[in-house]
Tab-separated table of C-alpha atoms in Angstrom:
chain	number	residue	atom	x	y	z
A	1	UNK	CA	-11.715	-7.773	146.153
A	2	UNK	CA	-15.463	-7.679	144.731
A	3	UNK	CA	-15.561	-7.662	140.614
A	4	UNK	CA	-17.249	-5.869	138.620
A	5	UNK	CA	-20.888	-5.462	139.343
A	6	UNK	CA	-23.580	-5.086	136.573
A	7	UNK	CA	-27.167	-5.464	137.329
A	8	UNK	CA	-29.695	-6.411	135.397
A	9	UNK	CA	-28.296	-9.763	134.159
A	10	UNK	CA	-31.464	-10.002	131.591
A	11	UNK	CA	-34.391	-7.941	130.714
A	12	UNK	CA	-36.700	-8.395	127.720
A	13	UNK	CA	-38.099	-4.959	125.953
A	14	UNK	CA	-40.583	-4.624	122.957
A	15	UNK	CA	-38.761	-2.755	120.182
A	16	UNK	CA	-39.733	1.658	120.926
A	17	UNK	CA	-39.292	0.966	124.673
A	18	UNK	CA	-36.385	2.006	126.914
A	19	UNK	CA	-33.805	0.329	129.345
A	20	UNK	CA	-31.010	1.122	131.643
A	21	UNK	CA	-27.908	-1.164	132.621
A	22	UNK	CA	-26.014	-0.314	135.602
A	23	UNK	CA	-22.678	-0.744	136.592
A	24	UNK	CA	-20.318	-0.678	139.780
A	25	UNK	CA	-16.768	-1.521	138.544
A	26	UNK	CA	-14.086	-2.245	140.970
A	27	UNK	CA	-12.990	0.136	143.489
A	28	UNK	CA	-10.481	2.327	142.780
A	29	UNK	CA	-10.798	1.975	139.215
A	30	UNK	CA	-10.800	5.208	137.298
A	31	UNK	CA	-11.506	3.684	133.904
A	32	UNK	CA	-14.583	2.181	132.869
A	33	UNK	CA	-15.855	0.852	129.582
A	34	UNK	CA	-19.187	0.220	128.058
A	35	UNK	CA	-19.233	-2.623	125.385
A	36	UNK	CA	-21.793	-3.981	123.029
A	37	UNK	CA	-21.662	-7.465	122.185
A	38	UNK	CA	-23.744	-8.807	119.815
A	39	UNK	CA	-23.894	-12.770	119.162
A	40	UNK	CA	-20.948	-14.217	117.528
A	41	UNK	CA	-19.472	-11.313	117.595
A	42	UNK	CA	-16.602	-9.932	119.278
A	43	UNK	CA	-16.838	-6.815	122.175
A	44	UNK	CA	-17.756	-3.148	120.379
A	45	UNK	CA	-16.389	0.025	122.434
A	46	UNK	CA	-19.400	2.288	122.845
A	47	UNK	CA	-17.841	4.633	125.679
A	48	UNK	CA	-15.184	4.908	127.942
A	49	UNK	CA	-15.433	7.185	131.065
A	50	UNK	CA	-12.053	8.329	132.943
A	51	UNK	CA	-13.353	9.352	136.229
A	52	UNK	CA	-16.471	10.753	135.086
A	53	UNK	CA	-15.261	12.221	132.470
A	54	UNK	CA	-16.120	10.765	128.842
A	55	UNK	CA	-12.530	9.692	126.942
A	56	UNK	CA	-13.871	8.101	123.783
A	57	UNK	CA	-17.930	7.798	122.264
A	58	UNK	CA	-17.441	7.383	118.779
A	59	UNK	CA	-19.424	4.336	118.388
A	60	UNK	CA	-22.194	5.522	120.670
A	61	UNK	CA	-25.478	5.686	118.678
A	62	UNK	CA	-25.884	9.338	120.645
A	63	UNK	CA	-29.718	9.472	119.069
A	64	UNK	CA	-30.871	6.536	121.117
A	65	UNK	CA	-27.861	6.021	123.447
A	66	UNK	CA	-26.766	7.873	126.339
A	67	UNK	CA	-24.226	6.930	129.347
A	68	UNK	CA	-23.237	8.768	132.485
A	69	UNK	CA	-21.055	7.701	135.686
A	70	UNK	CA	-21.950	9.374	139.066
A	71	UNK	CA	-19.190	11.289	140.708
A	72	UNK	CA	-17.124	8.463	138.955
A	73	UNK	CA	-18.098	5.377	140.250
A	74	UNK	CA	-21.033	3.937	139.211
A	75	UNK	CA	-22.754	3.876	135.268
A	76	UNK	CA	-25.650	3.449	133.565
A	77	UNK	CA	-26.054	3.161	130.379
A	78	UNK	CA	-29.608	3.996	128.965
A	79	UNK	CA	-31.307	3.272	125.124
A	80	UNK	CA	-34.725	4.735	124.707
A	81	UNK	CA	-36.273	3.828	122.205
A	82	UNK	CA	-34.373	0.824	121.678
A	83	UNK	CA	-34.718	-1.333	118.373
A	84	UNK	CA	-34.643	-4.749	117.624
A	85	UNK	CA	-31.061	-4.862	116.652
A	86	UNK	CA	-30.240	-3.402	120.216
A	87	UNK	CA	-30.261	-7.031	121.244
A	88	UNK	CA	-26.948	-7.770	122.507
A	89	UNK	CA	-24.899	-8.602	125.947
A	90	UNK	CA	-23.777	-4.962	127.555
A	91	UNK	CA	-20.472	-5.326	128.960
A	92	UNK	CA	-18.683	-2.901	131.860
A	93	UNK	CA	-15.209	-3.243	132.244
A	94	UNK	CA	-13.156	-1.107	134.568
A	95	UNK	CA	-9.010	-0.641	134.685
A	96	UNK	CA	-7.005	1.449	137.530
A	97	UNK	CA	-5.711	3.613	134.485
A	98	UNK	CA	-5.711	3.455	131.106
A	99	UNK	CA	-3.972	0.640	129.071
A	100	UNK	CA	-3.360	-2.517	131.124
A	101	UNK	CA	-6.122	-5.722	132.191
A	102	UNK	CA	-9.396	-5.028	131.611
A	103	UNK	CA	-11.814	-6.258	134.482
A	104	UNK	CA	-15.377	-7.158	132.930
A	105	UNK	CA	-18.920	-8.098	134.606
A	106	UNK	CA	-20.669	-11.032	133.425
A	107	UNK	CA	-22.396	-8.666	131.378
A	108	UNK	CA	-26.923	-7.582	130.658
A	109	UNK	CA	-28.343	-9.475	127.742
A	110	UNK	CA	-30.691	-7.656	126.107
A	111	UNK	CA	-33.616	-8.885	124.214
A	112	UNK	CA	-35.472	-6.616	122.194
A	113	UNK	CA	-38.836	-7.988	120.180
B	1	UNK	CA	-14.233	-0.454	113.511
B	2	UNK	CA	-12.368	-4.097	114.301
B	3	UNK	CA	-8.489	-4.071	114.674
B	4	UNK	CA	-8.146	-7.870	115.439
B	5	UNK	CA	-8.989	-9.883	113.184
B	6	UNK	CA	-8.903	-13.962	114.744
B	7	UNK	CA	-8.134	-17.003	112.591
B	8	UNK	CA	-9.585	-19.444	112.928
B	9	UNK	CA	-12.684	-18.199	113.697
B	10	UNK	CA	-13.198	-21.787	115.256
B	11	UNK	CA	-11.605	-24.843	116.205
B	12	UNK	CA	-12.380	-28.118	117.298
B	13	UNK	CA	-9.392	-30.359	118.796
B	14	UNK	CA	-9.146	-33.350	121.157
B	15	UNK	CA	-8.132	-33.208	124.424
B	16	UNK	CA	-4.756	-33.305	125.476
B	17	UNK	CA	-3.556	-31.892	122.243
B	18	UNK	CA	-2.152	-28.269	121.563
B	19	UNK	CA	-4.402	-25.254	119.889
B	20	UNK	CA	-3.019	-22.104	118.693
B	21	UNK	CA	-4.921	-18.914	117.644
B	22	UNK	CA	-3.855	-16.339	115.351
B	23	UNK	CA	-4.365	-12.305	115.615
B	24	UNK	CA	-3.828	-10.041	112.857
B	25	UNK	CA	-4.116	-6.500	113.910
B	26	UNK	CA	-3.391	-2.898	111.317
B	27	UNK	CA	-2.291	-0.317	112.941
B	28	UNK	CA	0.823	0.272	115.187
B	29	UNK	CA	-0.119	-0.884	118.775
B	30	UNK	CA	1.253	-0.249	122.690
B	31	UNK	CA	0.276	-3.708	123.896
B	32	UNK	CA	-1.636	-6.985	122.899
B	33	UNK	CA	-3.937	-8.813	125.203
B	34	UNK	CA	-5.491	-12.163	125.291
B	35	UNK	CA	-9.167	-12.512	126.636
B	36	UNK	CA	-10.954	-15.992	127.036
B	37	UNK	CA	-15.143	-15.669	127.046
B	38	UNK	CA	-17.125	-18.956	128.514
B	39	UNK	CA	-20.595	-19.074	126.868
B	40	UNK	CA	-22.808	-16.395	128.535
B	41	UNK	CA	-20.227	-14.959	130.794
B	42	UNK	CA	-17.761	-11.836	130.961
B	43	UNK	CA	-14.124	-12.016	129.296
B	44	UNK	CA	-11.439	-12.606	131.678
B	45	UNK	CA	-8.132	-11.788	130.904
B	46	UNK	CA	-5.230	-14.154	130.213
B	47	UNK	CA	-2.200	-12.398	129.144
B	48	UNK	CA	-0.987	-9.005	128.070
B	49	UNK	CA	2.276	-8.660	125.986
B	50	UNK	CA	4.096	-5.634	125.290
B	51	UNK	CA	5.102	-4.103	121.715
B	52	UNK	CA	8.891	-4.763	122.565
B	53	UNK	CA	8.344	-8.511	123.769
B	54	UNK	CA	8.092	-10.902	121.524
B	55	UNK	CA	7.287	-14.220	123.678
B	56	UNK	CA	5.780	-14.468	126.161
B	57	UNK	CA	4.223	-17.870	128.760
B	58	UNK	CA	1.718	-18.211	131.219
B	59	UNK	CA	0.845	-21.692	132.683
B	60	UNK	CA	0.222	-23.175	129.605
B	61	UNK	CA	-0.178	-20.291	127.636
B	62	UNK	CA	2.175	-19.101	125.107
B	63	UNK	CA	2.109	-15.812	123.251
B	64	UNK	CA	4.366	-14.329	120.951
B	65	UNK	CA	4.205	-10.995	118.769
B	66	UNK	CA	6.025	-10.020	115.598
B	67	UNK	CA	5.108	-6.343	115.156
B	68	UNK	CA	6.748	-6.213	111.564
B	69	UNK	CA	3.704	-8.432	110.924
B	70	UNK	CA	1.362	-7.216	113.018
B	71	UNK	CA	0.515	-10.342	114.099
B	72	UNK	CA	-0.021	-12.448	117.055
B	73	UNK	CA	-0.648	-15.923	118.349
B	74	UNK	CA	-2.125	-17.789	121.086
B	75	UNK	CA	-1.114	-21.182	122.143
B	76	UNK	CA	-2.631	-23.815	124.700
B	77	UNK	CA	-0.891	-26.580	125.436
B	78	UNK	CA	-2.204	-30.199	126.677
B	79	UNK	CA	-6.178	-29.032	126.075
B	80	UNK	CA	-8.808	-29.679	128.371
B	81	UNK	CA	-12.294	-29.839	128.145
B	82	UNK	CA	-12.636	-26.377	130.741
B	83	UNK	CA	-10.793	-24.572	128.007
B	84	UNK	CA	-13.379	-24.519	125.618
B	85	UNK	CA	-14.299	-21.400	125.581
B	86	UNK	CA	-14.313	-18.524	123.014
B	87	UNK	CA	-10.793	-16.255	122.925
B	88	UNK	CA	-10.397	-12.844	121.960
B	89	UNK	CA	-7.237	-10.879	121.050
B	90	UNK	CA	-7.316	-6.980	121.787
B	91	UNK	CA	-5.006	-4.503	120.833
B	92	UNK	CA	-4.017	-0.817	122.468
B	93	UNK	CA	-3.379	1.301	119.643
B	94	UNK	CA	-0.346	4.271	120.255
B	95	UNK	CA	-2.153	7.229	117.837
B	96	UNK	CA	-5.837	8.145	119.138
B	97	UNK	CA	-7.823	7.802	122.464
B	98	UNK	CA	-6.036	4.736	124.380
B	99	UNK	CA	-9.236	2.433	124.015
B	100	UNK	CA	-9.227	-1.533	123.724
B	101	UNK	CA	-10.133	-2.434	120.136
B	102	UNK	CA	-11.381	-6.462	120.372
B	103	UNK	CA	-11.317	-9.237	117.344
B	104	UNK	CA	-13.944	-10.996	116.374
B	105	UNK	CA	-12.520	-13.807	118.523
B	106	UNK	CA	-11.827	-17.734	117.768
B	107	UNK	CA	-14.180	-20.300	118.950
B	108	UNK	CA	-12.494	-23.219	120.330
B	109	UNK	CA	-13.858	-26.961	121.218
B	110	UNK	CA	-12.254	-28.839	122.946
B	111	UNK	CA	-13.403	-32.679	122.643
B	112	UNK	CA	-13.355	-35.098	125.627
């Protein structure tokens, strides 16, 4: 079965501009996840969809972040205007349910100068 | 917020020898999973172990859990070089929304 599918794998920004990361997680999972990951550092939970419903965005900087997921497949995450400590790898990760393996992409490193 | 917490936070053995990782984690949990993370890919799970189970193996992974400690570890047996790589533990917490809470992970070398 195809992985998780995140597209683009890198993009440089200047710091005030904006950016989307999309993501097509496995089929037939209900459950996807949005991570930040910044260097050195372990995965940060920004948002986690259920279908397309939104189970959890505490950490999501709502000011400059927003995320949807189209009739519950696919994501995309957006930051406008991003700032320099946006720089990070954006991780999806999708699940058939909640709890249970996480399936990840190879993730959208983000450089912002 | 950060659950995990990893120790070491890196490692350096020779090959062929055994490394073991160590999770602490605070609040009560459903499960406990192991991720591995090769520089500038995705994580890819290894192993997910239960609040009642206390050991458990895969390959030559072993993972046990003492939930009176909240802890966890993470051993590899007979290292090779292809396991160098840095490893995450994540935890499931029962109370509040059923999200994946990651550590700050353990760095491990593993020298030819």
């Amino acid at each position: 079965e195809a992985g998780v599918a995140q597209s683009p794998r890198y993009k440089i920004i200047e710091k005030r501009q904006s950016v989307a990361f999309w993501c097509n997680p496995i089929s037939g999972h209900a459950t996807l996840y949005w991570y930040q990951q910044i260097l050195g550092q372990g995965p940060k939970l920004l948002i986690q969809f259920q279908n397309n419903g939104v189970v959890d965005d505490s950490q999501l900087p709502k000011d400059r972040f927003s995320a949807e997921r189209l009739k519950g497949v696919d994501s995309t995450l957006k930051i406008q205007p991003a700032k320099l400590e946006d720089s990070a790898v954006y991780l999806c990760a999708s699940t058939r349910g909640l709890g249970g393996e996480l399936f990840f992409g190879e993730g959208s490193r983000l450089t912002v100068l | 917020s950060q659950q995990g917490e990893e120790d070491p936070q890196a490692l350096s053995i020779q090959e062929g020898e055994n490394a073991t990782m160590n999770c602490s984690y605070k609040t009560s949990i459903n499960n406990l999973q192991w991720y591995r993370q090769n520089s500038g890919r995705g994580l890819v799970h290894l192993i997910l172990i239960r609040s009642n189970e206390r050991e458990k193996h895969s390959g030559r992974l072993r993972v046990t859990l003492d939930t009176s400690k909240k802890s966890s570890s993470l051993l590899i047996t007979a290292s090779r070089a292809a396991d160098t790589a840095s490893y995450f533990c994540a935890t499931d917490r029962i109370q509040g929304a059923q999200k994946l809470v990651f550590g700050q992970g353990t760095r491990l070398t593993i020298n030819p």
